[in-house]
Coordinates of C-alpha atoms in Angstrom, one line a residue:
M19 CA -29.4 -1.6 -8.4
F20 CA -26.2 -3.4 -9.2
E21 CA -26.4 -2.4 -12.9
K22 CA -26.1 1.3 -11.8
H23 CA -22.8 0.7 -10.0
P24 CA -20.4 -1.8 -11.7
H25 CA -18.4 -2.8 -8.6
L26 CA -21.2 -2.8 -6.1
E27 CA -22.1 -6.5 -6.4
K28 CA -18.5 -7.6 -5.8
T29 CA -18.3 -5.2 -2.8
V30 CA -21.5 -6.4 -1.2
R31 CA -20.5 -10.1 -1.6
F32 CA -17.1 -9.4 -0.1
L33 CA -18.5 -7.6 3.0
E34 CA -21.1 -10.4 3.6
E35 CA -18.3 -13.0 3.3
I36 CA -16.2 -11.3 5.9
G37 CA -19.1 -10.9 8.3
I38 CA -20.3 -7.4 7.8
S39 CA -24.0 -7.3 6.9
V40 CA -25.2 -5.1 4.1
V41 CA -28.9 -4.2 4.4
A42 CA -30.9 -2.2 1.9
K43 CA -32.9 0.4 3.8
N44 CA -34.7 3.6 3.0
L45 CA -32.7 6.3 4.9
E46 CA -35.1 9.1 5.6
E47 CA -32.6 11.3 7.3
E48 CA -29.6 12.9 5.7
T49 CA -26.4 10.9 6.4
F50 CA -22.7 11.9 6.5
L51 CA -22.1 9.9 3.3
P52 CA -25.0 9.9 0.9
G53 CA -27.0 6.7 1.1
L54 CA -25.0 5.0 3.8
A55 CA -25.4 4.5 7.6
L56 CA -24.0 2.1 10.1
G57 CA -25.8 -0.2 12.6
P58 CA -24.6 -3.0 14.8
G59 CA -22.2 -4.9 12.5
T60 CA -24.1 -3.6 9.5
V61 CA -23.8 -1.2 6.7
Y62 CA -27.3 0.2 5.7
V63 CA -27.5 1.2 2.1
D64 CA -30.1 3.4 0.5
Y65 CA -29.4 2.4 -3.1
E66 CA -31.5 5.3 -4.5
K67 CA -29.4 7.9 -2.5
L68 CA -26.0 6.2 -2.8
K69 CA -23.7 8.6 -4.6
Y70 CA -20.3 6.9 -4.3
P71 CA -20.5 3.1 -3.9
G72 CA -16.8 2.9 -2.9
D73 CA -17.8 4.7 0.3
M74 CA -19.4 1.4 1.3
L75 CA -15.9 0.0 1.7
H76 CA -14.9 2.9 3.8
E77 CA -17.9 2.7 6.1
A78 CA -17.4 -1.1 6.4
G79 CA -13.8 -0.4 7.3
H80 CA -15.0 1.6 10.4
L81 CA -16.8 -1.6 11.6
A82 CA -13.8 -3.8 10.7
V83 CA -11.1 -1.9 12.6
T84 CA -13.0 -1.4 15.8
T85 CA -13.3 -4.1 18.5
S86 CA -16.1 -6.7 18.1
A87 CA -17.8 -5.2 21.2
E88 CA -17.8 -1.7 19.7
R89 CA -18.8 -3.0 16.3
N90 CA -22.0 -4.4 17.8
R91 CA -22.8 -0.9 19.2
A92 CA -22.3 1.0 15.9
G93 CA -25.2 3.2 15.1
T94 CA -26.8 3.0 18.5
T95 CA -26.9 5.4 21.5
Q96 CA -24.4 3.0 23.3
M97 CA -21.6 3.9 20.8
A98 CA -19.0 6.3 22.1
A99 CA -19.7 9.9 21.0
D100 CA -16.1 10.2 19.8
W101 CA -16.2 7.1 17.6
P102 CA -14.4 6.7 15.3
T103 CA -11.2 8.0 16.8
Q104 CA -8.7 9.7 14.5
G105 CA -6.5 6.6 14.7
E106 CA -9.5 4.4 13.7
E107 CA -10.2 6.8 10.8
I108 CA -6.6 6.4 9.5
A109 CA -6.8 2.7 9.9
T110 CA -10.1 2.6 8.1
M111 CA -8.6 4.4 5.1
L112 CA -5.8 1.8 4.9
W113 CA -8.2 -1.1 5.4
S114 CA -10.3 0.4 2.5
F115 CA -7.2 0.5 0.3
A116 CA -6.4 -3.2 1.1
A117 CA -10.0 -4.2 0.4
A118 CA -9.9 -2.4 -3.0
K119 CA -6.6 -4.2 -3.8
H120 CA -8.0 -7.5 -2.6
L121 CA -11.1 -7.1 -4.8
D122 CA -9.0 -5.9 -7.8
L123 CA -11.0 -2.6 -7.9
P124 CA -9.6 0.7 -9.1
I125 CA -8.3 2.6 -6.1
E126 CA -10.3 5.6 -7.2
F127 CA -13.5 3.5 -6.5
V128 CA -12.8 4.2 -2.8
F129 CA -10.7 7.3 -3.0
H130 CA -12.9 9.3 -5.4
P131 CA -12.2 13.0 -6.0
D132 CA -15.1 14.2 -3.9
G133 CA -14.0 12.4 -0.8
Y134 CA -11.4 12.6 1.9
K135 CA -11.5 16.4 2.2
N136 CA -9.9 16.8 -1.2
N137 CA -6.9 14.6 -0.2
S138 CA -7.8 11.6 -2.4
D139 CA -4.9 12.1 -4.8
W140 CA -2.5 12.5 -1.9
L141 CA -3.7 9.3 -0.3
I142 CA -3.6 7.3 -3.5
S143 CA -0.1 8.5 -4.2
N144 CA 1.1 7.6 -0.7
F145 CA -0.6 4.2 -0.6
N146 CA 0.5 3.3 -4.2
G147 CA 4.0 4.3 -3.2
E148 CA 3.8 1.9 -0.2
N149 CA 3.8 4.7 2.3
Y150 CA 1.1 3.1 4.4
I151 CA 0.2 5.8 6.8
G152 CA -1.5 4.0 9.7
L153 CA 0.0 0.5 9.2
P154 CA 1.2 0.3 12.8
L155 CA -2.4 0.6 13.9
L156 CA -3.5 -2.3 11.7
E157 CA -0.5 -4.4 12.9
W158 CA -1.4 -3.5 16.6
A159 CA -5.0 -4.6 16.0
G160 CA -3.8 -7.9 14.5
L161 CA -5.1 -7.2 11.0
A162 CA -2.0 -7.0 8.9
F163 CA 1.8 -7.3 8.9
G164 CA 4.3 -4.7 7.8
K165 CA 7.2 -5.9 5.6
E166 CA 9.7 -6.5 8.4
R167 CA 7.3 -8.4 10.6
A168 CA 5.8 -10.4 7.7
L169 CA 9.3 -11.5 6.8
K170 CA 10.2 -12.5 10.3
E171 CA 6.9 -14.5 10.7
G172 CA 6.8 -15.9 7.2
K173 CA 3.5 -14.1 6.4
E174 CA 2.4 -11.9 3.6
A175 CA 2.9 -8.2 4.0
F176 CA 0.3 -5.5 3.7
P177 CA -1.7 -4.8 1.5
V178 CA -2.6 -8.4 2.1
M179 CA -4.6 -8.6 5.3
A180 CA -4.0 -11.3 7.9
K181 CA -7.7 -11.0 8.7
W182 CA -10.5 -8.6 7.9
L183 CA -12.2 -8.0 11.2
R184 CA -10.6 -7.1 14.5
D185 CA -11.4 -9.3 17.5

């Protein structure tokens, strides 16, 4: 399975290391992103149906930027119907960018041309230009520091993450 997608093994190892389980599962029903579904603290992957392996970082980002209580309800009937919120969606995109940078993966691995409602190029351009749309949300959640705050606190600024999972 890893031979089919060159960056997949590195991605799975990273997610497991930060506390997000990756479980191979035959997904019978059609999913929003081909071959991927979320469960409590888990990304389920149907490797036969997985079309864009970088989407795994995006889906994991949803789990990462939500509270630990909500993370444990993901994929269940207990999860809020409006999850993820638009703010969480924006934070997830930025989290995915940071993860790709951290793993030294091409940004296009996550922001592929067939994703993000045809806005991948726009997102890549903004993020590579350090226009980090949504960074205040990551700061508020305690996951990252903007340049100004990082300088004041002697920390590394985004795209370096202070931590990968929200409390």
